[in-house]
């Protein structure tokens, strides 16, 4: 995909209500985005697809929903207060500030300012903590400080004992969570790829230490396959092990699942071996034992953790970029999002051929029936060809056309987004036919 196609996807997202720049009527709020009627449905579909695979279809993972705000103790113990920082340099000529490790990517050299081109103008690098700090209660001051979580993961570690006791799981087992995280990124950008407010889908999978390597392999493969199963071509994905100098402070080994973005290969998800680092740290700092007693072997141990950590927004960007296509149907160019049906905002669009009230009551009745099971769009304006194209452009897999014959033969036409093929189906069989075509 050419880099210009990023602009096309961004434009489509704005034009069709997937993603808007935040606070646009006030000139915009840099690198923040709001998700519109279609984007919010798609985000929900990404979350639900993840929960379905990671929780619903397994018997060894449970879901939690922990608080976003946390007291400093949590991040003292986790190491984020001391270590979760980026190295920053200031240009003494143009006064701009950059991430030292991004200088080359930003178009400068390690010694040349990407802002003004000056050479040798940088200050020494300083560590800049990425966490957002705020204050709880009416007094701003020490003692009232709280942090917005920079990852959902700590919610799983501090609740390890609660979940162990209430869910009656034993290692190997996992705790999953989907929710917002916040990082004061120095160089946000590339649309919704890197923002300061974003949503994560994380699993902390607790295993006996001796099984850690095996589970790490398992999760690397399983997570890569998840994206393929949801329609990303395998040649747009790669698993890349981190070099030692890239590892987070808690990791003994991480692989990134990378996606081929229009601007090059980049991280989509990380799978990390967090060892027993976090549970040990929280046990030491809180004074609460966070371990597991295995009655079969009579052994007590602190589980090791394998962590597949994905981004909801970043996954949505990858799914959109991979799905974006342009082709020619009946000599007319069209834009089509070839989204997996699970991810498509609408699964079906109901389109009466005319907006005459002889036809619309039947069309509405069909819409009501289908919407018991699926997210359905309804559109009765403009020529039918135009309406098909509007649905293609937002990835709706199936259109159901209600015409005047439908009033006589009790049948409607199903039209397929990808092939544009049409078949006539009795209304009585419609739900079953749609379910068979969508696969759910
Ligand atoms: N708990 C481990 C962790 O947070 P990470 O690699 O920093 O690891 C995991 O983040 C995933 O969260 C990333 O692969 C990405 O999909 C998403 N993510 C991280 N920072 C992001 C940001 N600033 N904007 C959008 N998504 C982000």
XYZ file of C-alpha atoms and ligand atoms in Angstrom:
467
model
C 0.000 0.000 0.000
C 1.349 3.407 -0.943
C 1.769 6.077 1.728
C -0.902 8.165 -0.048
C -3.372 5.425 0.841
C -2.934 6.367 4.483
C -4.480 9.707 3.542
C -7.290 7.906 1.748
C -8.064 5.784 4.802
C -7.857 8.830 7.083
C -10.214 10.722 4.735
C -12.642 7.837 4.556
C -12.609 7.591 8.349
C -13.489 11.262 8.681
C -16.014 11.361 5.850
C -17.932 8.257 6.910
C -17.890 8.702 10.668
C -15.187 6.311 11.822
C -12.675 8.732 13.344
C -12.785 12.497 13.874
C -10.020 14.758 15.180
C -10.880 15.641 18.807
C -12.275 19.067 19.689
C -12.267 19.997 16.019
C -14.563 23.026 16.398
C -11.891 24.522 18.696
C -9.135 23.923 16.161
C -8.440 20.348 17.243
C -6.597 18.787 20.164
C -3.334 17.481 18.818
C -3.153 13.734 18.283
C -6.430 12.963 20.010
C -9.304 11.366 18.177
C -12.996 10.766 18.701
C -14.686 7.702 17.287
C -17.907 8.370 15.402
C -21.008 6.225 14.827
C -19.142 3.666 12.693
C -15.774 3.873 14.452
C -17.274 3.246 17.866
C -19.056 0.166 16.504
C -15.816 -1.084 14.988
C -13.839 -0.514 18.194
C -16.483 -2.510 20.025
C -16.140 -5.292 17.444
C -12.355 -5.389 17.885
C -12.762 -5.663 21.673
C -15.447 -8.316 21.353
C -13.397 -10.369 18.887
C -10.485 -10.301 21.334
C -12.622 -11.244 24.352
C -14.271 -13.997 22.361
C -10.933 -15.616 21.472
C -9.035 -14.878 24.661
C -11.738 -15.465 27.274
C -14.977 -16.931 25.933
C -13.459 -19.763 23.890
C -11.039 -20.850 26.650
C -11.491 -22.277 30.113
C -8.259 -20.878 31.566
C -8.745 -17.099 31.282
C -11.013 -14.734 33.242
C -11.825 -11.090 32.577
C -11.544 -8.133 34.942
C -12.167 -4.386 34.695
C -9.872 -2.495 37.057
C -9.669 1.202 37.937
C -7.794 3.626 35.685
C -6.608 5.827 38.560
C -4.109 4.296 40.952
C -2.087 5.497 43.945
C 1.683 6.062 43.543
C 2.497 2.893 45.499
C 1.333 0.750 42.583
C 3.733 2.423 40.167
C 6.550 2.649 42.668
C 6.353 -1.122 43.013
C 5.895 -1.787 39.288
C 8.952 0.322 38.464
C 7.036 2.755 36.273
C 7.824 5.780 38.433
C 11.551 5.123 38.149
C 11.804 3.587 34.697
C 8.863 4.381 32.440
C 10.523 7.234 30.637
C 11.808 8.313 27.244
C 15.173 10.059 26.679
C 14.570 13.672 25.611
C 16.956 16.173 24.037
C 16.420 19.919 23.487
C 17.802 21.789 20.495
C 19.561 24.881 21.906
C 19.074 26.697 18.560
C 15.347 26.249 17.773
C 14.291 25.198 21.316
C 12.330 22.187 20.048
C 12.328 18.977 22.076
C 12.711 15.467 20.624
C 12.944 11.855 21.654
C 16.608 10.973 21.273
C 15.771 7.520 19.892
C 13.424 9.025 17.255
C 15.836 11.615 15.811
C 16.706 9.606 12.720
C 13.059 8.611 12.082
C 12.089 12.287 12.317
C 14.431 13.113 9.452
C 17.443 14.389 11.409
C 20.708 12.600 12.168
C 21.807 11.505 15.664
C 23.625 14.865 15.777
C 21.422 17.026 13.484
C 18.198 18.727 14.573
C 15.171 17.566 12.536
C 13.518 20.901 13.399
C 16.066 23.487 12.187
C 18.938 21.428 10.741
C 21.501 22.672 13.300
C 24.381 20.300 14.023
C 25.661 19.498 17.508
C 22.964 21.678 19.094
C 21.412 19.115 21.464
C 21.483 19.159 25.237
C 22.320 15.960 27.122
C 19.394 13.526 27.094
C 17.091 13.689 30.121
C 14.600 11.030 31.246
C 10.984 12.171 30.841
C 8.386 10.082 32.677
C 5.443 9.179 30.462
C 2.789 8.842 33.147
C 0.015 11.400 33.583
C -0.213 12.578 37.162
C -3.273 14.190 38.691
C -4.699 14.860 42.147
C -7.539 13.115 43.965
C -9.751 15.281 46.189
C -9.886 19.044 46.640
C -6.260 19.642 47.645
C -3.503 19.602 45.059
C -0.341 18.540 46.753
C 1.778 15.663 47.864
C -0.329 12.981 49.439
C -3.133 13.582 46.937
C -1.196 12.465 43.864
C -2.635 9.715 41.727
C -1.612 8.360 38.339
C -3.551 7.370 35.266
C -2.453 3.873 34.365
C 0.068 3.647 31.501
C -0.851 -0.025 30.959
C -3.820 -2.091 32.126
C -1.436 -4.819 33.310
C -0.937 -3.583 36.884
C -4.660 -4.076 37.528
C -4.158 -7.797 36.960
C -1.095 -8.040 39.214
C -2.592 -6.182 42.166
C -5.740 -8.327 41.881
C -3.858 -11.599 41.439
C -4.834 -12.910 44.872
C -8.456 -11.745 44.634
C -8.892 -13.502 41.303
C -7.048 -16.633 42.409
C -9.346 -16.945 45.416
C -12.637 -16.072 43.732
C -12.219 -17.814 40.372
C -10.672 -21.052 41.725
C -8.225 -21.096 38.805
C -4.689 -22.385 39.129
C -1.612 -21.818 36.961
C -1.457 -21.981 34.033
C -4.298 -19.461 33.923
C -4.774 -15.911 32.746
C -6.394 -12.624 33.713
C -7.522 -10.470 30.805
C -8.594 -6.852 30.637
C -9.672 -4.329 28.032
C -9.556 -0.657 28.866
C -8.031 2.769 28.474
C -4.416 3.593 29.213
C -2.638 6.945 29.100
C 0.905 7.943 28.200
C 2.304 11.410 27.750
C 3.909 10.418 24.434
C 6.482 12.899 23.166
C 5.934 12.110 19.521
C 2.358 10.925 19.026
C 1.339 10.567 15.420
C 0.518 8.479 12.389
C -3.211 8.898 12.870
C -4.505 6.572 15.641
C -1.250 4.553 15.736
C 0.267 6.475 18.646
C -1.924 8.711 20.809
C -1.773 9.819 24.427
C -5.079 8.215 25.312
C -5.640 4.732 23.905
C -7.194 1.401 24.687
C -5.378 -1.826 25.433
C -6.365 -5.492 25.384
C -3.982 -7.315 27.680
C -3.637 -10.812 29.045
C -1.407 -11.698 31.993
C -0.959 -15.452 31.773
C 0.436 -16.957 34.996
C 2.440 -20.172 34.599
C 4.741 -22.447 36.594
C 8.276 -21.040 35.995
C 9.450 -24.164 34.163
C 6.657 -23.764 31.577
C 7.395 -20.142 30.766
C 9.355 -20.649 27.511
C 6.762 -23.041 26.136
C 3.851 -20.661 26.847
C 5.773 -17.743 25.381
C 6.047 -19.658 22.088
C 2.403 -20.623 22.300
C 1.183 -17.054 22.788
C 3.431 -15.590 20.062
C 1.918 -18.004 17.547
C -1.655 -17.731 18.825
C -1.643 -13.947 18.744
C -0.207 -13.744 15.232
C -2.885 -16.182 14.063
C -5.639 -14.030 15.614
C -4.906 -11.199 13.179
C -4.731 -13.612 10.240
C -8.056 -15.184 11.221
C -9.586 -11.701 11.228
C -8.466 -11.024 7.691
C -4.980 -9.483 7.769
C -2.882 -11.155 5.038
C -0.028 -13.169 6.590
C 2.553 -11.318 4.486
C 1.589 -8.038 6.188
C 2.568 -9.465 9.597
C 5.854 -10.527 11.133
C 7.072 -11.625 14.567
C 10.190 -9.699 15.561
C 12.149 -10.503 18.754
C 13.376 -7.394 20.617
C 17.073 -6.668 20.889
C 18.332 -6.581 24.484
C 18.493 -2.756 24.497
C 14.815 -2.456 23.509
C 13.441 -4.509 26.394
C 11.104 -2.878 28.938
C 12.353 -2.769 32.518
C 10.216 -5.793 33.444
C 10.940 -8.049 30.462
C 13.395 -10.901 29.993
C 12.340 -11.320 26.377
C 9.709 -9.736 24.130
C 8.585 -10.255 20.560
C 6.589 -7.688 18.664
C 3.942 -8.664 16.199
C 4.648 -6.081 13.510
C 2.320 -4.883 10.787
C 3.288 -3.430 7.429
C 1.926 0.125 7.859
C 2.052 2.510 4.881
C 5.069 4.162 6.565
C 6.888 0.853 7.152
C 6.920 -2.081 9.567
C 5.863 -1.178 13.097
C 4.554 -2.657 16.339
C 0.992 -3.921 16.443
C 1.210 -6.000 19.623
C 3.908 -7.079 22.072
C 4.263 -10.508 23.675
C 6.503 -10.214 26.741
C 8.017 -12.574 29.272
C 7.549 -10.587 32.472
C 8.970 -13.419 34.623
C 7.879 -13.097 38.279
C 9.018 -9.454 38.296
C 5.652 -7.767 38.938
C 4.240 -10.194 41.514
C 7.554 -10.126 43.411
C 7.658 -6.329 43.378
C 4.053 -5.986 44.578
C 4.581 -8.644 47.252
C 7.664 -6.826 48.555
C 6.073 -3.377 48.478
C 2.662 -4.337 49.878
C 3.764 -6.974 52.350
C 1.131 -9.355 50.892
C 2.287 -12.748 49.683
C 1.483 -13.103 45.995
C 2.302 -16.698 45.258
C 0.643 -20.017 44.562
C 0.698 -23.182 46.607
C 0.531 -26.270 44.418
C -1.099 -28.999 46.529
C -0.152 -31.726 44.059
C 3.596 -31.097 44.355
C 3.476 -29.470 47.785
C 5.411 -26.513 46.358
C 4.929 -22.794 46.785
C 6.079 -20.560 43.937
C 5.605 -17.142 42.395
C 4.163 -17.715 38.920
C 5.942 -16.437 35.810
C 3.942 -14.258 33.466
C 3.573 -14.273 29.700
C 1.868 -11.126 28.497
C 0.304 -10.621 25.064
C -0.478 -6.878 25.016
C -2.435 -5.401 22.114
C -3.926 -2.002 21.292
C -7.601 -1.688 20.347
C -7.086 1.496 18.303
C -3.872 0.285 16.728
C -5.521 -3.002 15.770
C -8.423 -1.061 14.273
C -5.942 0.981 12.193
C -4.282 -2.205 10.936
C -7.609 -3.854 10.104
C -8.739 -0.759 8.186
C -5.466 -0.403 6.286
C -5.406 -4.079 5.337
C -9.068 -4.013 4.283
C -8.933 -0.871 2.154
C -9.293 -1.639 -1.555
C -10.308 -0.006 -4.792
C -11.661 -1.978 -7.756
C -13.827 -1.571 -10.840
C -17.367 -2.973 -10.955
C -19.412 -2.586 -14.168
C -16.895 -0.035 -15.481
C -17.254 2.046 -12.345
C -14.490 2.475 -9.779
C -15.467 1.775 -6.183
C -13.833 1.895 -2.773
C -14.428 -1.156 -0.641
C -13.408 -2.083 2.891
C -12.954 -5.845 2.824
C -13.396 -6.113 6.582
C -13.958 -9.463 8.261
C -17.709 -9.690 9.055
C -16.966 -9.744 12.790
C -15.217 -6.387 12.499
C -17.544 -4.638 10.062
C -19.592 -1.913 11.830
C -22.799 -3.030 10.127
C -23.316 -6.656 9.183
C -26.325 -6.004 6.953
C -27.941 -3.011 5.259
C -31.647 -3.123 4.451
C -32.426 -1.140 1.302
C -35.986 -0.715 -0.004
C -35.827 -0.081 -3.741
C -38.184 2.855 -3.338
C -39.132 5.001 -0.383
C -42.829 4.636 -1.233
C -44.873 3.617 1.748
C -46.088 0.546 -0.082
C -42.550 -0.855 0.335
C -41.063 0.697 3.455
C -43.242 -1.091 6.056
C -41.949 -4.479 4.850
C -38.381 -3.163 4.739
C -38.698 -1.854 8.310
C -40.160 -5.135 9.457
C -37.137 -6.975 8.005
C -34.779 -4.441 9.597
C -36.416 -4.971 12.988
C -36.136 -8.758 12.739
C -32.481 -8.708 11.665
C -31.525 -6.138 14.277
C -32.496 -8.573 17.041
C -29.287 -10.387 16.130
C -27.097 -8.001 14.126
C -26.130 -4.352 13.831
C -28.172 -3.291 10.798
C -28.180 -0.129 8.717
C -31.277 1.123 6.888
C -31.082 3.423 3.888
C -33.894 4.432 1.537
C -32.483 7.461 -0.265
C -30.650 7.736 -3.619
C -30.268 5.213 -6.460
C -29.698 1.620 -5.390
C -26.243 1.445 -7.049
C -25.109 4.453 -5.031
C -26.429 2.911 -1.835
C -24.511 -0.332 -2.494
C -21.338 1.711 -2.921
C -21.914 3.592 0.305
C -22.169 0.254 2.104
C -19.099 -1.174 0.299
C -17.099 1.827 1.422
C -17.805 1.145 5.104
C -17.366 -2.614 4.805
C -20.963 -3.859 5.197
C -20.724 -7.527 4.081
C -24.354 -7.933 2.946
C -27.155 -5.766 1.569
C -30.781 -6.893 1.549
C -32.857 -5.245 -1.162
C -36.625 -5.119 -0.804
C -38.412 -4.509 -4.133
C -41.996 -4.450 -5.377
C -41.857 -8.186 -6.243
C -41.112 -8.815 -2.555
C -44.713 -7.816 -1.797
C -45.896 -10.633 -4.098
C -43.291 -13.410 -3.783
C -42.211 -12.831 -0.150
C -38.594 -12.898 -1.232
C -35.736 -10.363 -1.154
C -32.315 -10.015 -2.796
C -29.070 -10.508 -0.881
C -26.098 -8.741 -2.415
C -22.529 -9.664 -1.444
C -19.973 -6.879 -0.828
C -16.910 -8.693 -2.177
C -18.310 -10.434 -5.268
C -21.304 -8.097 -5.768
C -23.240 -11.293 -6.664
C -26.976 -11.225 -5.930
C -29.316 -14.053 -4.946
C -33.044 -14.151 -4.325
C -34.014 -15.570 -0.922
C -37.449 -16.211 0.659
C -37.952 -13.815 3.581
C -38.700 -16.824 5.768
C -35.122 -18.105 5.159
C -33.399 -14.722 5.362
C -31.973 -14.890 8.885
C -30.554 -18.390 8.344
C -29.069 -17.397 4.989
C -27.435 -14.287 6.442
C -26.059 -16.223 9.379
C -24.555 -18.843 7.046
C -22.926 -16.155 4.919
C -21.514 -14.142 7.836
C -20.363 -17.265 9.653
C -22.142 -16.408 12.914
N 1.640 -4.075 29.341
C 2.610 -4.077 28.306
C 2.506 -2.904 27.445
O 1.803 -1.955 27.758
P 3.360 -1.891 25.185
O 4.109 -2.559 24.064
O 3.893 -0.629 25.734
O 3.255 -3.009 26.323
C 1.083 -2.741 24.251
O 1.851 -1.665 24.742
C 0.269 -2.303 23.045
O -0.533 -1.173 23.383
C 1.112 -1.846 21.848
O 1.553 -2.937 21.062
C 0.109 -0.990 21.101
O -0.765 -1.784 20.327
C -0.665 -0.347 22.235
N -0.111 0.985 22.524
C 0.931 1.289 23.326
N 1.152 2.619 23.335
C 0.226 3.177 22.509
C -0.078 4.524 22.107
N 0.613 5.572 22.580
N -1.097 4.712 21.233
C -1.818 3.666 20.754
N -1.579 2.383 21.117
C -0.566 2.129 21.977
